[in-house]
Coordinates of C-alpha atoms and ligand atoms in Angstrom, one line a residue:
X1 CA 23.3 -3.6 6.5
X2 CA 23.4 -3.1 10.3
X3 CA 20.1 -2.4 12.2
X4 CA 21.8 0.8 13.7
X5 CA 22.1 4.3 12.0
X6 CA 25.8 5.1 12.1
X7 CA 26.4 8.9 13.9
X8 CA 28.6 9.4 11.0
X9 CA 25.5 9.1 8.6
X10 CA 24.4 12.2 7.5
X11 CA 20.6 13.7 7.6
X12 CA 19.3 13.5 4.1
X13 CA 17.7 17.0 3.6
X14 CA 18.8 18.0 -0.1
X15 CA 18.5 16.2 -3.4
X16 CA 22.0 16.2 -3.8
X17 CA 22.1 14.0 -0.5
X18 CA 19.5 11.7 -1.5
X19 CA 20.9 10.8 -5.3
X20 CA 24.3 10.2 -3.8
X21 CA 22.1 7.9 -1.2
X22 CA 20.2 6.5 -4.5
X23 CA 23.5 5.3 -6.3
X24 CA 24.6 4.1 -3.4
X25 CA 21.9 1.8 -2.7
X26 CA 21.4 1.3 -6.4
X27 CA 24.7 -0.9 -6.1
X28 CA 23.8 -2.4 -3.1
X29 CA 20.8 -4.1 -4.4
X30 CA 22.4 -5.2 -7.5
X31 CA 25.1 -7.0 -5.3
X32 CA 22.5 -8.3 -2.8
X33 CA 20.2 -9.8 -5.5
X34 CA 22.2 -10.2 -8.7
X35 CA 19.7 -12.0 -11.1
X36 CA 17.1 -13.4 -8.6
X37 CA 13.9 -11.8 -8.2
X38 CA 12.4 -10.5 -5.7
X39 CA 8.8 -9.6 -4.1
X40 CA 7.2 -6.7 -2.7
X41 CA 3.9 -5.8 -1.0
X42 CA 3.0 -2.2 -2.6
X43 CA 0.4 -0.3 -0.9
X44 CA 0.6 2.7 -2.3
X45 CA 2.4 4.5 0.9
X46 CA 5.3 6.7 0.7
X47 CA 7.7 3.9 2.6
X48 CA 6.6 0.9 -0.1
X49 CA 6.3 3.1 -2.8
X50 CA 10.2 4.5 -2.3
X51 CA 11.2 1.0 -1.9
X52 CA 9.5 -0.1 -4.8
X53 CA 11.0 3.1 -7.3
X54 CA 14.8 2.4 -6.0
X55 CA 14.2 -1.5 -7.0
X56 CA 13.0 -0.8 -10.0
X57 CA 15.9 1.4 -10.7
X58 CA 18.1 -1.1 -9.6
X59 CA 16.9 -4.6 -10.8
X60 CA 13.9 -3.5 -13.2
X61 CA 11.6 -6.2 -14.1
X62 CA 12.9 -8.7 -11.3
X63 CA 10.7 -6.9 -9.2
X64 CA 7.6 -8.2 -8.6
X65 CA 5.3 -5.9 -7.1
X66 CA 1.9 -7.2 -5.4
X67 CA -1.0 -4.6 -4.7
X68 CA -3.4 -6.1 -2.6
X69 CA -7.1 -4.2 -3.2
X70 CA -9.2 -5.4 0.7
X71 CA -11.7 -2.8 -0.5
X72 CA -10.4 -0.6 2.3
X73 CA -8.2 2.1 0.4
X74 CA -9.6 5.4 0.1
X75 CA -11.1 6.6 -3.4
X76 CA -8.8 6.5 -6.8
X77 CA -5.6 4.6 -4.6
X78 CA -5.8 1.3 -6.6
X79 CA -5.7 3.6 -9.8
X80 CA -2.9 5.9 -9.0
X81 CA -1.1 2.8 -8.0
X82 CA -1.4 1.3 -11.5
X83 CA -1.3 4.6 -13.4
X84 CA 2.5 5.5 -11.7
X85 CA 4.3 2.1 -11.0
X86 CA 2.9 0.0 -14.4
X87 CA 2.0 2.8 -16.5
X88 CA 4.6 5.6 -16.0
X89 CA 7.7 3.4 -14.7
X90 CA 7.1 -0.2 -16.3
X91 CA 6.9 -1.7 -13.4
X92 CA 5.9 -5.7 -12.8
X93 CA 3.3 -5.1 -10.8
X94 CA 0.2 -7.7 -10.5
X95 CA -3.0 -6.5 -8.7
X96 CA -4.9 -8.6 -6.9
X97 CA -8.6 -7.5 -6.1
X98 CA -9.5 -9.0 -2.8
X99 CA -12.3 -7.0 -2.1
X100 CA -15.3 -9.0 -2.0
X101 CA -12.7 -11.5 0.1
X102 CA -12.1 -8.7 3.0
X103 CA -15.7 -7.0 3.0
X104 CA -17.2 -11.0 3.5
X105 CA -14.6 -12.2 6.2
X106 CA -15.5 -8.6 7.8
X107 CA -19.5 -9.1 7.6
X108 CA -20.6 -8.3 10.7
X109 CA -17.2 -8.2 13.2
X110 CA -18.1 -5.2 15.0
X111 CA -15.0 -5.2 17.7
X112 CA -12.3 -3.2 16.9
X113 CA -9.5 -5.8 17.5
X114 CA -11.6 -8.5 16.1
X115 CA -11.1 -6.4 12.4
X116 CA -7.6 -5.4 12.7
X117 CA -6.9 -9.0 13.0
X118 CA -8.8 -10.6 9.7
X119 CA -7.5 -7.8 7.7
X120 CA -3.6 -8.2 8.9
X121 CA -4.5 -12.1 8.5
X122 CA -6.4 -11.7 5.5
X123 CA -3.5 -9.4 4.0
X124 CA -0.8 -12.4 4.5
X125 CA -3.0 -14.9 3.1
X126 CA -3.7 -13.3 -0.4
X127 CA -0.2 -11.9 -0.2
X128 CA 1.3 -15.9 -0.3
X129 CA -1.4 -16.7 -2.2
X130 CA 0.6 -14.7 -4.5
X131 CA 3.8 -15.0 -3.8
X132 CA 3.3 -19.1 -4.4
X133 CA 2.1 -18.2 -8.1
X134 CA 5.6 -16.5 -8.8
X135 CA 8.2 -18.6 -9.7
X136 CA 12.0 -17.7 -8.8
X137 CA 11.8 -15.4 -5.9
X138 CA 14.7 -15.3 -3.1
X139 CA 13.8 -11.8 -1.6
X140 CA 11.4 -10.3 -0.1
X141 CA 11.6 -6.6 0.1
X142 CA 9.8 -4.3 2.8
X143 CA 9.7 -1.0 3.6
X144 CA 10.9 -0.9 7.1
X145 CA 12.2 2.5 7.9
X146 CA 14.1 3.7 11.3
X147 CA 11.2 4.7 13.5
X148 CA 10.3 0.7 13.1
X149 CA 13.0 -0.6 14.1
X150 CA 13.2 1.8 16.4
X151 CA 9.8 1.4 18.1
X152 CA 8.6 -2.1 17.1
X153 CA 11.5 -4.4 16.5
X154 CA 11.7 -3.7 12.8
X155 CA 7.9 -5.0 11.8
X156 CA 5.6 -2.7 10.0
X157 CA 2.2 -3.8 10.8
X158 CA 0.8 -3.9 7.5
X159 CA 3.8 -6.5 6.0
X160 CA 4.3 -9.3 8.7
X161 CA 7.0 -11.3 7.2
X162 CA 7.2 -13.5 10.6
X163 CA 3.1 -14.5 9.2
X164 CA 4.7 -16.1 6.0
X165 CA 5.6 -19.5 6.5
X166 CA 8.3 -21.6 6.5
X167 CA 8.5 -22.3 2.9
X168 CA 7.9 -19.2 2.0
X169 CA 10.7 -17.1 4.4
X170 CA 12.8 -15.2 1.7
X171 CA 15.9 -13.1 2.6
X172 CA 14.6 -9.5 3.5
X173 CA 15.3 -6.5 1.3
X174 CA 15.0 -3.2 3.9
X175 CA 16.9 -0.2 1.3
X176 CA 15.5 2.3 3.6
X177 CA 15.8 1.1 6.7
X178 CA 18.1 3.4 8.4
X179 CA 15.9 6.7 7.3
X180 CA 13.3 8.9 8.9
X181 CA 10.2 9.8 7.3
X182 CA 11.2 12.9 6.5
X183 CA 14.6 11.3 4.5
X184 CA 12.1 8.9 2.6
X185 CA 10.5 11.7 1.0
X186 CA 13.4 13.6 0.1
X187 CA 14.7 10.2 -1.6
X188 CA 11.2 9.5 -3.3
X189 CA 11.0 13.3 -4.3
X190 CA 14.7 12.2 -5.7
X191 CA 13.5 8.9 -7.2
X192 CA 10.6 10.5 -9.4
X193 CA 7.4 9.8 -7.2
X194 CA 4.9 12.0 -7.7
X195 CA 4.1 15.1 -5.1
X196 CA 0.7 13.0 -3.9
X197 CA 2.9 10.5 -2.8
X198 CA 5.7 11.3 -1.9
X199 CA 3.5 13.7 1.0
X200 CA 0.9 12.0 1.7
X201 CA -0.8 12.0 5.0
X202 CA -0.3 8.7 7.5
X203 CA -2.7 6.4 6.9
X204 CA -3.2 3.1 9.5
X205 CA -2.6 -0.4 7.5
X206 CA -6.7 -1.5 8.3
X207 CA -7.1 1.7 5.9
X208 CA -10.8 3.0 6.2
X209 CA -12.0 -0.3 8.3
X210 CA -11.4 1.6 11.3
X211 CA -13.3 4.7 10.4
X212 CA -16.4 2.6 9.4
X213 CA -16.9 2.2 13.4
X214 CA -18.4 -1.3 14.6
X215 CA -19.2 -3.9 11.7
X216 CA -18.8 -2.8 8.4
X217 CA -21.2 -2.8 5.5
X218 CA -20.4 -1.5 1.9
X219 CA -23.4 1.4 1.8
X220 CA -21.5 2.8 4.9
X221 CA -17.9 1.7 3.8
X222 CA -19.1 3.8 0.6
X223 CA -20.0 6.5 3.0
X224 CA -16.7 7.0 4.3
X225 CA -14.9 6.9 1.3
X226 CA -17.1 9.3 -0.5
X227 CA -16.8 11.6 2.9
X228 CA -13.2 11.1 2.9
X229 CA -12.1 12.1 -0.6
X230 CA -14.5 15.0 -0.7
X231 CA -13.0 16.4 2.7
X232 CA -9.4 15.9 0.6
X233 CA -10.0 17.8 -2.3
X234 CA -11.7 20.5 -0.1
X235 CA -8.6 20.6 2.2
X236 CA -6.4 20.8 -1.3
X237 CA -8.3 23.8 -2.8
X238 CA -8.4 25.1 0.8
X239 CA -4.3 24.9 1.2
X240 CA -4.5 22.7 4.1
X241 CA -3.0 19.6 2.6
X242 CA 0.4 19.3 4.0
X243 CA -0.2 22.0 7.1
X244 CA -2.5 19.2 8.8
X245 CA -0.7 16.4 9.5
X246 CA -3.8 14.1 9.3
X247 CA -7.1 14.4 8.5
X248 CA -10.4 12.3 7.3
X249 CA -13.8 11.3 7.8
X250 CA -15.7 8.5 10.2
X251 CA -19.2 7.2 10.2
X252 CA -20.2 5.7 13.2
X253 CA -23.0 2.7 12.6
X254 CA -26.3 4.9 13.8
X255 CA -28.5 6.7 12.1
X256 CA -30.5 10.3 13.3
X257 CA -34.0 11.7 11.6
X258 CA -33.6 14.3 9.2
X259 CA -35.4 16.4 7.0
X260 CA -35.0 16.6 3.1
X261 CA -37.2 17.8 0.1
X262 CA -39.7 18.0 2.6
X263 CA -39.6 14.6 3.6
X264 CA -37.9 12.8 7.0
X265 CA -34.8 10.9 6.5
X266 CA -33.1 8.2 8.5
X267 CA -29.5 9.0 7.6
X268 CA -25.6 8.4 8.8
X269 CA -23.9 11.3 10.6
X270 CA -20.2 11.9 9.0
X271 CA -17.5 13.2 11.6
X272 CA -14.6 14.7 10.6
X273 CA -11.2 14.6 12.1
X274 CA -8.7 17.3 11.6
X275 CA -5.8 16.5 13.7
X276 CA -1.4 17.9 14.2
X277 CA 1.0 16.1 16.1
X278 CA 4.3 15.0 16.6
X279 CA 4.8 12.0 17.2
X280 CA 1.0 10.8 17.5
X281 CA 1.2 9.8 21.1
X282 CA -1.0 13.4 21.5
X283 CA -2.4 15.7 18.9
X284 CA -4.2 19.0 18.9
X285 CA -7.2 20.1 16.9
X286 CA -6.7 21.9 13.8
X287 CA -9.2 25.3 13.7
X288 CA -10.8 24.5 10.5
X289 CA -12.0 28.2 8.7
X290 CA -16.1 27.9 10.1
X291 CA -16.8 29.0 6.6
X292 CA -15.0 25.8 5.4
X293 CA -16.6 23.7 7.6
X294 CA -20.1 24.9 6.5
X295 CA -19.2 24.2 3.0
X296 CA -17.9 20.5 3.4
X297 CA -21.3 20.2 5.6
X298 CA -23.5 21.3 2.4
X299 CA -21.1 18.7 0.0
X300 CA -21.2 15.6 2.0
X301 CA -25.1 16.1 2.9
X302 CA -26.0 16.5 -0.9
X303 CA -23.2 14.0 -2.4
X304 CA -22.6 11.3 -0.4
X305 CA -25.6 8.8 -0.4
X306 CA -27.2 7.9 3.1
X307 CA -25.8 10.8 5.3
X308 CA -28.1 13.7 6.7
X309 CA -25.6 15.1 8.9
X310 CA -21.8 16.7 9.5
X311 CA -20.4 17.1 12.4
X312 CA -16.7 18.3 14.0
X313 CA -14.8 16.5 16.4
X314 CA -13.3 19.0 18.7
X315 CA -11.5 16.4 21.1
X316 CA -7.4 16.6 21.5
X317 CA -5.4 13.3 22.0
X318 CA -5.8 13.0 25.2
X319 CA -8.7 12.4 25.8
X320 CA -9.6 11.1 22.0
X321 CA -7.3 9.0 20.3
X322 CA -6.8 10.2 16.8
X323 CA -9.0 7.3 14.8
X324 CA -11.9 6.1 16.3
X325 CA -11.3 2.5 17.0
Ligands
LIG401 P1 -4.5 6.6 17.5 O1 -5.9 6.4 17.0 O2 -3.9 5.5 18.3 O3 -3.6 6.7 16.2 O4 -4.3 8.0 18.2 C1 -2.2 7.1 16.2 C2 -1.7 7.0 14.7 O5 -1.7 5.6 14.4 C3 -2.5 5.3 13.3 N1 -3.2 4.0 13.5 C4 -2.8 2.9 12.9 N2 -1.9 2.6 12.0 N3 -2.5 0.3 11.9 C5 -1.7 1.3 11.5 O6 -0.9 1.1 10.6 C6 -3.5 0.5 12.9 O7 -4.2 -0.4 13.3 C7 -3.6 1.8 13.4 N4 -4.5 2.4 14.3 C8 -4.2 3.7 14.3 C9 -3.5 6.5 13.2 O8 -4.0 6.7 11.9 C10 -2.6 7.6 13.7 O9 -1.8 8.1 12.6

């Protein structure tokens, strides 16, 4: 397949377009990899999971699918993971808990870079790791889409295949290559996924590393995932999810005095970020219902263990960028 959307190719908006686009590459893949097998790095995102649900329609169990746990993925990911590829669509899928792996190679690397780095490194070595236990694989599938290829050469940050070595360089498997974001999710809608896939929210490859600012311990990695999935249901009941395009929670690695039960506490603040864009080169603010705002506030002071405070983080892109680090 050539690296360059045709102007003949038209935008896949209906699911009439993307089942035509599913047969299609249905019988592409069964003449690319005929009765090899082939490997796939799932996270759990709408680009690897669409990939994942066309190969398994088109080779079935000669798809191996690897789902690497770094102890970074917000609450319940792991499990849906399981629950819709090997439960509800049979899928070869081996999950590999790295957690305790990721947290120790992370102990106490507070800059910013310094963490991106063991985690993207990290990621490649349990992923060959892996790969190395399978026996028979010539491909390697990935779920590049357009906007890659258009903006980075065709590498998604999360699945480096020029970080495999030598040995281990299979031929690549892109189905979706040539498709915008908004064409993946028609074609996963197409495919089966379910609606909390299929339209979920961007969320950066380091996962919830980056919102536990500086060095990250698990009592405060806990902190932000507890934060994080309460501020997700809220925003569900609430009828934001899908109107904000992306929204979580960060705690920063200080503490502030508090009061509680009539005694002082020395407690994490959570921040919340509540952001619409584009493109993500700038983003606006959403203007969170104050009523809202003061009822996440009273559920992450009283649930999540360690945190004495809430606060709202008012600052567009520029001059904030949308994560914290
Ligand atoms: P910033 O913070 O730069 O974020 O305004 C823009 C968008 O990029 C995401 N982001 C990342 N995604 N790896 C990723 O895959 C990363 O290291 C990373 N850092 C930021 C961020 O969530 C936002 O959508």
């Amino acid at each position: 397949m050539p690296d360059v959307r045709p102007e003949s190719m038209e935008r896949i908006t209906t699911e009439a377009l993307a089942n035509a686009f599913i047969d299609e590459q249905v019988k592409a893949l069964q003449a690319q990899i005929g009765d090899k097998k082939v490997l796939l790095a799932l996270s759990g995102g709408v680009d690897s999971s669409v990939v994942a649900a066309l190969l398994i329609r088109a080779v079935g169990q000669q798809l191996v699918c690897v789902h690497v746990n770094h102890g970074l993925l917000r609450k319940g990911e792991p499990e849906q993971v399981i629950e819709v590829f090997r439960n509800q669509m049979h899928a070869n899928l081996v999950y590999v808990d790295a957690v305790d792996r990721f947290l120790d190679k992370l102990a106490g690397v507070a800059d910013p870079e310094q963490k991106r780095k063991i985690i993207g490194a990290e990621f490649i070595r349990v992923f060959e790791e892996e790969a190395r236990k399978q026996e028979g694989i010539a491909f390697l599938a990935q779920g590049t889409i357009y906007p890659d290829i258009l903006e980075s050469k065709g590498v998604k940050a999360h699945h480096n295949v020029g970080g495999l070595p030598e040995d281990l360089k299979f031929d690549l498997v892109e189905p979706i290559k040539l498709l915008f974001k908004d064409e993946v999710r028609v074609v996963g809608k197409a495919l089966g996924l379910p609606d909390h896939m299929v339209y979920r929210q961007p969320f950066p490859g380091p996962g919830l590393g980056v919102r536990c600012v500086g060095a990250i311990t698990r009592d405060r990695l806990e902190a932000v995932r507890e934060s994080d999935a309460i501020l997700r249901e809220e925003f569900a009941r609430n009828g934001l999810q899908g109107k904000v395009w992306q929204y979580f929670t960060i705690v920063p690695d200080f503490k502030t005095v508090g009061v509680q039960d009539g005694k002082r506490t020395d407690a994490w603040p959570v921040v919340i970020r509540a952001v619409n864009t584009r493109d993500a080169m700038t983003a606006t603010v959403e203007n969170i219902p104050f009523e809202l705002l003061q009822h996440l506030t009273e559920r992450i002071t009283h649930e999540v263990k360690g945190v004495n405070r809430v606060l709202y983080d008012l600052t567009p892109k520029p001059t904030g960028t949308i994560e914290w680090e």
